[in-house]
Each structure stands twice: as C-alpha cells, then as structure tokens.
Amino acid sequence: FLAYYAVRGGLEGYEPATPGFEQEGYYAEPRRLMAPYVTPPYLYPIFGEQVLLSSFVFPVIVGERFAGVAGVDFDLLQVAKFFETLRPLGGSIRIVNEFGIWGYTPDLALIGASGESLADPLTRLSPDEYAAAAAGAAYERDITIVRDGRKDLYRRIAIPLRFTESDRRTRLLLVDFPLTELLRPFQAIRTAIVAASLIGIALVALALIVGMRAFVGRPLGRMAGSIAALEQGRYDLTVPYLSRPDVIGEVARAIDCFRHSLIDRQELQRSLHQRGSEIQRLVAAIDAAQDAIVIFDPSYHVVYANRATLRLLGTDDPKQVIGRRWRTLLMPQTMEAVESMRPNLPEALRSQGRWTGEVTDWRTVFGGHVEFIEGRATLLSDDYALMAFRDVTPDRRKERERQEMETRLMQQQKLEAVGRLAGGIAHDFNNLLGAMMGYLEFLVDDLPEGSEQRAYAERAARVGERSKEMIRHILSFSRPGTAGITAVAPSAILAETEALLRPTLPANLRLEVVPAKDLPPVAANATQMVQVLMNLAINARDACGDGGGGIRIEAARVPSEDASPAPGWPSYRALVATEGPQVGFTVRDGGHGIPADRLATIFEPFFSTKEAKGTGLGLATVYAIVKAHGGGLVVASHAGEGTVFQVTLPISLAAREQASTDHGPARVTHGAGTRVLVVDDETEMGDMLMEGLCRHGFEVAVCENAEEALEVFQEDPAAFDAVVTDQTMPGASGMALIAMLKAIRRDLVCVLYTGYSERLDEAGALRGGADAYFTKPVRVQDLAASLASLAARARAG
C-alpha cells in the first residue's frame, strides 16, 4: 500500500507527521541521501497482528525544499508467496544481504536468520559465500545434498541485487538449479531404451530396434551430442526438438535453458576478466606515473598511493602510508602551509570539480624534502578525492633565474641610458668649464702675486678643479676607461686602500684589513680599484654612524660565481664576472643594513640612502669601474646586522701591455713660432685656446668645424705645423678630420681632445692617427707643452 509522511510542522496543506517519525530510518535515510531507499525488514502491527514489512521510500521535494518522504510498504510474507511461484527450471530462489542474513527463503520461518548457524546445506552459507555477500560479488557453486542415501546435485548462481541506483547496500539473489532433477529424464530414457531393447529381442527384435532408433534413439543421440558439445564449451549450437510437446521436448528445452545459463556465465566471466585486465593496466599506468597520485577518503585517510608518492614522502614501504591520515605524514611547517590553502579547497572542488595549489619547502616525517611542489585535487564519487603532486623545483628555479636576469638586464640598460645622458651633459659642461678654467688660468698669470684679485681668481680655479672632479665621477660610470690594466697584487690594492682610508675614519670605528696571502695577481687598474674600495668603505663608515662598530676588508679566492658573501642574507647580483678563476675583494660593515627591496636600486646614479649627505655617484662609479674590468659585483644585507659588498676580478695570467703612454713633457714658456690650427665648434673654447696658446708663443688660427678647417688646410698644407681639434662636432668628427689631414700631409702633428665619447679612448685615438689625446677641461699649459714637444720631434725627424 502507498504511504506518505510529511515533515513535522511541514509545508502548508500537508498532514503533519506522527511523533518521533523524523528519527525513523525510512525517513532519515532518504533525507540524508536525497535518493530512494529500501529499508531492512521490520515488524509492524496491522490490525493487532505483527506483519513483516520492508519499505521502498523516496524523498519528496517541493520547489527547492525537502517536504518529506513517500513510499510503498511491502508485506514480505506476500512477497515470499509470490517468490514461491517463481521456480526457474524447478529450482528455488533465495535472497541474502551483506551480513549473511536471509531476506527470503522458501522456508519462511528462516527469514531473518543468519546463514552461518543453519544446518541445511542450501541455507547454510560457506565462508566464501559470506565474503561474496559482503562484497556484493556474483559467483557460482555446486551443492551436494545427501538425503535417505540419495545424492542430489544443485547448481547455485548468485547475482548482485540493488533495488535503486543509489542503493548502497548489497544483496545477492541466489537461484538453486536441481541438476539431478534436470538430468533425471536422461536416466529414465536410458532405462526405457534398455527395457524396450529386451522386449524387442524377446518379441520382434529387429522391428522394435528400428522403431526405437527412429523415434527415441535418434533424438536422444542428438541431445547427447548437444550435451557433449556443451561440455566442450561449444555454446553456440542449436538444441533440436525444442517444439516437441513430449518428454523429449522438455529435456531439449531444459538443455537449451542450461545452454543459455552457460552462455551468460561465460559472458560474465569474460566481462569480469576484461574488466580486471583493464583495472590492472590502469593501476600499472598510475603506479608508473611521474606525478605523485594519492586517493583520500572523506576524512583524508590515504586509500591509495603510487610509487612516485612514496618517493616524494621519502619511504619505500606502502604500509607506512596506506590507511594513515595525510596530516600525520607531513612536518608541522608543511602542514601549516597546506592548512592555509584548505579553506579554498572544498569550495573549488564543489564549484569547479578541481583545485590547484603550491607549497614551498615541502617536508615529510620520513625525511622527504622538495623546494617547490604543486598539487592538484579532483573530487571523486562518495566524497573521495584524488590529488596529484609534482616537483616543480626546476621550473621555479628557471623562472627565478629568468626574473633575476631580466632585473639585471633592466638595471644595466637603465645605467647605460643614464650614462649616455650623463656623458652628453658632461661633454657640454666640459666645453664651458674648459673655457672658464682657461680664462681663470690667464687671470692667475696676469694678476700681481698677493693681490686680492689674484686670490679670487685662484679660489675660482680651485672651484673649477672641484667641478672637474665631479665631471670625472660622472664620466666614470658613463664610460669608465680601462687604461693601465696590469697584473696587480691584491695585497698592494689593500695596502694602498688602508693607507688612504685610516685617516678618514673616526676613532671609535674599528678598521680591519686582512692581509692577502698567497693570492695570484689580478688584471686591474690599481688606482681605479683603490677608488672602488674607498667608495665602498666610505659608505660602510656612514652606515655605522656614530654608534661605532667595525669595517672589515679582505681578499680571497672565490670558489664559484654563485657563492654568496653572506649566506642566508637577502642579496642582489648586479654584475656577473667573466669566466675563469676569480679573486674577491669583500667590504663588510656592522651598520644598519639596506632593505631587501632597495638592493637592486642602490647602483643607480644619483640614488642615495644618505638623504642630503650623499651625491648618489659613489656606487654608480663602483658599478661602472667593475663592469669595465669584466668583474662581478654582489651585495648582501640584513636589517640591523650590516652589509657586505663583494667585487670579483679575473686572475691575471700575464701582465698586459699598458694601454696608455705618459705624454706630459716639461712646461714650456714659448711656442717658438709654431703655427697651430684650432678646430672647435664652441666659440668660447676656441677663443680661449687661441688666447692661451698665443701667450705661450704659438701662432694660432681658429676654425668652427671640420669642413672649414679642411678647406683652409687644402689651400696651403704647409701653413700649419700642428692641428688641435675637438672630437665631437657637427658634420665630421675630430678623428675623421685627422684622417683626412694625415692623408694630405703625414708629418702633420695632430692633437685630439674631447669632453665625452662612448666609442673612443686614448688608445683608440692614438691608433687612429692622433699624436696626443686630452680630455676636457684642458689645461692650456699642458696642451702647450705637448704641442711644443711634438712639434720639436717632428722637426727633428
């Protein structure tokens, strides 16, 4: 009969439930599962009589609300009587649940009894059958029963039975076929044949034998052949005489039914074998996967883990992993990282069916350690979850190296851009400064010694010298020269640095210079490297402040380019040294340190952490000099503990030729009538040089560009003894003009001066045909001395 049960205090228009109904299984289970449910058998009084019932119930949803359950109650006694009418091939039907309890047997008194305690072989379950019932697995077995000295053989076929798709309880439908009864017609027929033969022999043997062969023997022979074929596994045959209404037809139909049963059994075995092979291949593939694959139950116990998972955890024994909670396999710090991502896990699994996350510094209780690990989770049925883990450390390291390289490249491009800008500014400023300092030099020479006006001119000249030093700093990071690179002993660089540095340090600041012993010489410009260490040490002094502390300077072999001067501290590698053995110069202080986010910017020009005290050129100059030497530069710092700078230089295998020559002759006072052509597009500079050289006895003419100078020279190539030209001019450059003039007259003395050039240094100018090279601002006295010396040499040659 149909029964409907509403929720207590349910929706309007529905009958309320009886007291305590919400706790009953046939209400609570459908509500929990939100799916149809079949209850176990239970006794229920109907009209004063206890009736054994089982209910099929399903949830009732109104709109989006659970309203109650509806179902059908089955009288199991009536069902049993119905089952009694179902006797396939004369057999019997039984139902047993996963606990080995009989849900139905032909003997109704045994319903609800355990199959373990019964004596009847058909109702007593073997241990294998108990296991199959618990697993809901199909099986076949033969049962022999001895009664009154007679053996009866039964064939039992067990089939899994589920009442609904969502039914999680397993039951088995057992069908017992009486093989003895099925085969008895063959025995009766055989007896009839023997009896008929004896009678035929006694009466009309020949006629009877012929008749039996025609009407009985031949059918039995064909059916015997069918039975033999079935024994050989040939199930595709056609059993004859199926349509005969006699006993032969019944036997034929029984054999055909048995044939179909064997076919179903064979198909079931083939399907199970195929499914088992597929599962084995799938498990083998998962076990051989490179990714770690784990399956968890709803409480995060490990149900399955492949070999990659065991390697990731640091063990080779699956028994140490299977069945344990995942959190017990991880170290506390790793579990904290996992737990921090868990709030997003259920929502991602519900909404997207998958989740991805990454854990840094993965550690397990078995000693497994991975720097970067990526995890992906997928929701399976029954709230089980599958997670795959992958070691992504190489990928993350490559990404980190790529980012560091990009940062270094951007920093280098930024410095080069600022260097070009600074060089352009320095060029223009040098022209103005050179003219100004030349005229100041004239004033100092012309004014009486001790006069107030001369004192003013001398002070202005000193300010000019300071401005010249400022321009030299700017040019150091725009295009530092590498002239004078030789094989220099590290101890000599440290000794000169200490001698210059100690007088500048306060008494409360300790300076420790570690002697460099047994170190090979490095390829360096000693003066520039002393400047580098001085700049770093002055910065260290300012970082220590008034609190005192100490500065340590030392040199040592660098084991590898990747070695950090302060392991564990945040660091930034500004320059990577050229390949080959290196010597590292380290400057360490105990000051306040540099924030990690500013390490990449401290080498930018005009960037300073000293507020109004610094110019921002010290570290930029260090960067440029070290880069020109092909060296490496790295800084490491920790807030409150100090800063470490390390400069690495290549070891010199042989002293290089000195790239420059000292062209500073003694001062001359008279040009002895030497005729000089000055070429400069800056009028002030040209006029100043003409005035200054004339003061030293030279005869001077001035042109404003290379075209004009070439035209004047071509008119009379012997009119001039020397040419002084600027490098950077509109039209042709100074080096181009020198090449054209030398092509006309090879003995012409040519002097080049420049304020800034990215592509030209002293060695390049001398190789290109210049006889002397000066950088602005030029002292007229030095230029005059050089011209006089070169002109005298040309005349003597």
PDB file of C-alpha atoms in Angstrom, residues 195-311:
ATOM      1  CA  ALA A 195      13.714 -52.255 -21.344  1.00  0.00           C
ATOM      2  CA  ALA A 196      12.442 -51.746 -24.881  1.00  0.00           C
ATOM      3  CA  SER A 197      15.506 -53.473 -26.269  1.00  0.00           C
ATOM      4  CA  LEU A 198      14.994 -56.530 -24.062  1.00  0.00           C
ATOM      5  CA  ILE A 199      11.328 -56.749 -25.026  1.00  0.00           C
ATOM      6  CA  GLY A 200      12.227 -56.214 -28.689  1.00  0.00           C
ATOM      7  CA  ILE A 201      14.737 -59.067 -28.532  1.00  0.00           C
ATOM      8  CA  ALA A 202      12.153 -61.321 -26.970  1.00  0.00           C
ATOM      9  CA  LEU A 203       9.398 -60.354 -29.425  1.00  0.00           C
ATOM     10  CA  VAL A 204      10.256 -58.611 -32.637  1.00  0.00           C
ATOM     11  CA  ALA A 205      13.801 -57.511 -32.003  1.00  0.00           C
ATOM     12  CA  LEU A 206      14.547 -56.116 -35.366  1.00  0.00           C
ATOM     13  CA  ALA A 207      11.334 -54.123 -35.805  1.00  0.00           C
ATOM     14  CA  LEU A 208      11.434 -52.721 -32.303  1.00  0.00           C
ATOM     15  CA  ILE A 209      15.069 -51.750 -32.579  1.00  0.00           C
ATOM     16  CA  VAL A 210      14.369 -49.919 -35.823  1.00  0.00           C
ATOM     17  CA  GLY A 211      11.386 -48.142 -34.286  1.00  0.00           C
ATOM     18  CA  MET A 212      13.264 -47.095 -31.172  1.00  0.00           C
ATOM     19  CA  ARG A 213      16.110 -45.765 -33.236  1.00  0.00           C
ATOM     20  CA  ALA A 214      13.728 -43.757 -35.356  1.00  0.00           C
ATOM     21  CA  PHE A 215      11.532 -42.279 -32.657  1.00  0.00           C
ATOM     22  CA  VAL A 216      13.672 -42.302 -29.482  1.00  0.00           C
ATOM     23  CA  GLY A 217      17.288 -43.266 -30.113  1.00  0.00           C
ATOM     24  CA  ARG A 218      17.966 -40.661 -32.740  1.00  0.00           C
ATOM     25  CA  PRO A 219      16.578 -37.715 -30.663  1.00  0.00           C
ATOM     26  CA  LEU A 220      18.428 -38.905 -27.581  1.00  0.00           C
ATOM     27  CA  GLY A 221      21.598 -39.328 -29.560  1.00  0.00           C
ATOM     28  CA  ARG A 222      21.339 -35.811 -30.920  1.00  0.00           C
ATOM     29  CA  MET A 223      20.640 -34.398 -27.465  1.00  0.00           C
ATOM     30  CA  ALA A 224      23.531 -36.433 -26.055  1.00  0.00           C
ATOM     31  CA  GLY A 225      25.679 -34.846 -28.746  1.00  0.00           C
ATOM     32  CA  SER A 226      24.410 -31.453 -27.665  1.00  0.00           C
ATOM     33  CA  ILE A 227      25.353 -32.220 -24.060  1.00  0.00           C
ATOM     34  CA  ALA A 228      28.823 -33.352 -25.177  1.00  0.00           C
ATOM     35  CA  ALA A 229      29.215 -30.132 -27.163  1.00  0.00           C
ATOM     36  CA  LEU A 230      28.248 -28.089 -24.098  1.00  0.00           C
ATOM     37  CA  GLU A 231      30.855 -29.959 -22.053  1.00  0.00           C
ATOM     38  CA  GLN A 232      33.446 -28.980 -24.683  1.00  0.00           C
ATOM     39  CA  GLY A 233      32.448 -25.322 -24.357  1.00  0.00           C
ATOM     40  CA  ARG A 234      30.563 -25.033 -27.655  1.00  0.00           C
ATOM     41  CA  TYR A 235      27.635 -22.876 -26.573  1.00  0.00           C
ATOM     42  CA  ASP A 236      26.602 -21.582 -29.997  1.00  0.00           C
ATOM     43  CA  LEU A 237      24.828 -24.811 -31.038  1.00  0.00           C
ATOM     44  CA  THR A 238      21.083 -25.161 -31.655  1.00  0.00           C
ATOM     45  CA  VAL A 239      19.364 -27.761 -29.438  1.00  0.00           C
ATOM     46  CA  PRO A 240      16.920 -29.903 -31.534  1.00  0.00           C
ATOM     47  CA  TYR A 241      13.340 -30.881 -30.700  1.00  0.00           C
ATOM     48  CA  LEU A 242      12.551 -27.733 -28.716  1.00  0.00           C
ATOM     49  CA  SER A 243       8.998 -27.627 -30.061  1.00  0.00           C
ATOM     50  CA  ARG A 244       8.068 -31.255 -29.221  1.00  0.00           C
ATOM     51  CA  PRO A 245       5.324 -31.486 -26.558  1.00  0.00           C
ATOM     52  CA  ASP A 246       6.569 -34.730 -25.065  1.00  0.00           C
ATOM     53  CA  VAL A 247       9.308 -35.558 -22.604  1.00  0.00           C
ATOM     54  CA  ILE A 248      11.903 -35.276 -25.350  1.00  0.00           C
ATOM     55  CA  GLY A 249      10.814 -31.660 -25.857  1.00  0.00           C
ATOM     56  CA  GLU A 250      11.007 -30.943 -22.109  1.00  0.00           C
ATOM     57  CA  VAL A 251      14.516 -32.372 -21.954  1.00  0.00           C
ATOM     58  CA  ALA A 252      15.500 -30.378 -25.052  1.00  0.00           C
ATOM     59  CA  ARG A 253      14.125 -27.171 -23.534  1.00  0.00           C
ATOM     60  CA  ALA A 254      15.943 -27.882 -20.254  1.00  0.00           C
ATOM     61  CA  ILE A 255      19.195 -28.401 -22.120  1.00  0.00           C
ATOM     62  CA  ASP A 256      18.653 -25.184 -24.084  1.00  0.00           C
ATOM     63  CA  CYS A 257      17.933 -23.243 -20.886  1.00  0.00           C
ATOM     64  CA  PHE A 258      21.069 -24.675 -19.350  1.00  0.00           C
ATOM     65  CA  ARG A 259      22.969 -23.680 -22.522  1.00  0.00           C
ATOM     66  CA  HIS A 260      21.803 -20.056 -22.124  1.00  0.00           C
ATOM     67  CA  SER A 261      22.866 -20.169 -18.487  1.00  0.00           C
ATOM     68  CA  LEU A 262      26.328 -21.317 -19.534  1.00  0.00           C
ATOM     69  CA  ILE A 263      26.471 -18.565 -22.182  1.00  0.00           C
ATOM     70  CA  ASP A 264      25.557 -15.934 -19.569  1.00  0.00           C
ATOM     71  CA  ARG A 265      28.138 -17.384 -17.240  1.00  0.00           C
ATOM     72  CA  GLN A 266      30.787 -17.324 -19.963  1.00  0.00           C
ATOM     73  CA  GLU A 267      29.931 -13.698 -20.840  1.00  0.00           C
ATOM     74  CA  LEU A 268      30.065 -12.754 -17.176  1.00  0.00           C
ATOM     75  CA  GLN A 269      33.470 -14.399 -16.773  1.00  0.00           C
ATOM     76  CA  ARG A 270      34.755 -12.744 -19.947  1.00  0.00           C
ATOM     77  CA  SER A 271      33.460  -9.362 -18.786  1.00  0.00           C
ATOM     78  CA  LEU A 272      34.995  -9.812 -15.341  1.00  0.00           C
ATOM     79  CA  HIS A 273      38.309 -10.889 -16.846  1.00  0.00           C
ATOM     80  CA  GLN A 274      38.305  -7.964 -19.276  1.00  0.00           C
ATOM     81  CA  ARG A 275      37.393  -5.510 -16.540  1.00  0.00           C
ATOM     82  CA  GLY A 276      40.065  -6.968 -14.273  1.00  0.00           C
ATOM     83  CA  SER A 277      42.682  -6.664 -17.032  1.00  0.00           C
ATOM     84  CA  GLU A 278      41.688  -3.056 -17.665  1.00  0.00           C
ATOM     85  CA  ILE A 279      41.911  -2.265 -13.978  1.00  0.00           C
ATOM     86  CA  GLN A 280      45.335  -3.919 -13.751  1.00  0.00           C
ATOM     87  CA  ARG A 281      46.607  -1.904 -16.719  1.00  0.00           C
ATOM     88  CA  LEU A 282      45.173   1.280 -15.242  1.00  0.00           C
ATOM     89  CA  VAL A 283      46.769   0.627 -11.855  1.00  0.00           C
ATOM     90  CA  ALA A 284      50.106  -0.184 -13.529  1.00  0.00           C
ATOM     91  CA  ALA A 285      49.976   3.044 -15.531  1.00  0.00           C
ATOM     92  CA  ILE A 286      49.141   5.109 -12.439  1.00  0.00           C
ATOM     93  CA  ASP A 287      51.889   3.369 -10.474  1.00  0.00           C
ATOM     94  CA  ALA A 288      54.436   4.182 -13.192  1.00  0.00           C
ATOM     95  CA  ALA A 289      53.387   7.857 -13.458  1.00  0.00           C
ATOM     96  CA  GLN A 290      55.999  10.526 -12.682  1.00  0.00           C
ATOM     97  CA  ASP A 291      53.476  12.550 -10.685  1.00  0.00           C
ATOM     98  CA  ALA A 292      52.619  11.502  -7.145  1.00  0.00           C
ATOM     99  CA  ILE A 293      48.969  10.327  -7.123  1.00  0.00           C
ATOM    100  CA  VAL A 294      47.032   9.824  -3.880  1.00  0.00           C
ATOM    101  CA  ILE A 295      43.385   8.925  -3.229  1.00  0.00           C
ATOM    102  CA  PHE A 296      41.806  10.073   0.068  1.00  0.00           C
ATOM    103  CA  ASP A 297      38.602   9.037   1.765  1.00  0.00           C
ATOM    104  CA  PRO A 298      36.294  11.806   3.117  1.00  0.00           C
ATOM    105  CA  SER A 299      38.343  12.004   6.345  1.00  0.00           C
ATOM    106  CA  TYR A 300      41.645  12.354   4.401  1.00  0.00           C
ATOM    107  CA  HIS A 301      42.962   8.891   5.138  1.00  0.00           C
ATOM    108  CA  VAL A 302      45.207   7.571   2.369  1.00  0.00           C
ATOM    109  CA  VAL A 303      43.393   4.884   0.380  1.00  0.00           C
ATOM    110  CA  TYR A 304      45.914   4.579  -2.465  1.00  0.00           C
ATOM    111  CA  ALA A 305      49.381   5.960  -3.171  1.00  0.00           C
ATOM    112  CA  ASN A 306      51.573   5.215  -6.189  1.00  0.00           C
ATOM    113  CA  ARG A 307      55.347   4.729  -6.155  1.00  0.00           C
ATOM    114  CA  ALA A 308      56.010   8.386  -7.013  1.00  0.00           C
ATOM    115  CA  THR A 309      54.115   9.353  -3.853  1.00  0.00           C
ATOM    116  CA  LEU A 310      56.307   7.069  -1.751  1.00  0.00           C
ATOM    117  CA  ARG A 311      59.437   8.641  -3.284  1.00  0.00           C
TER     118      ARG A 311
END
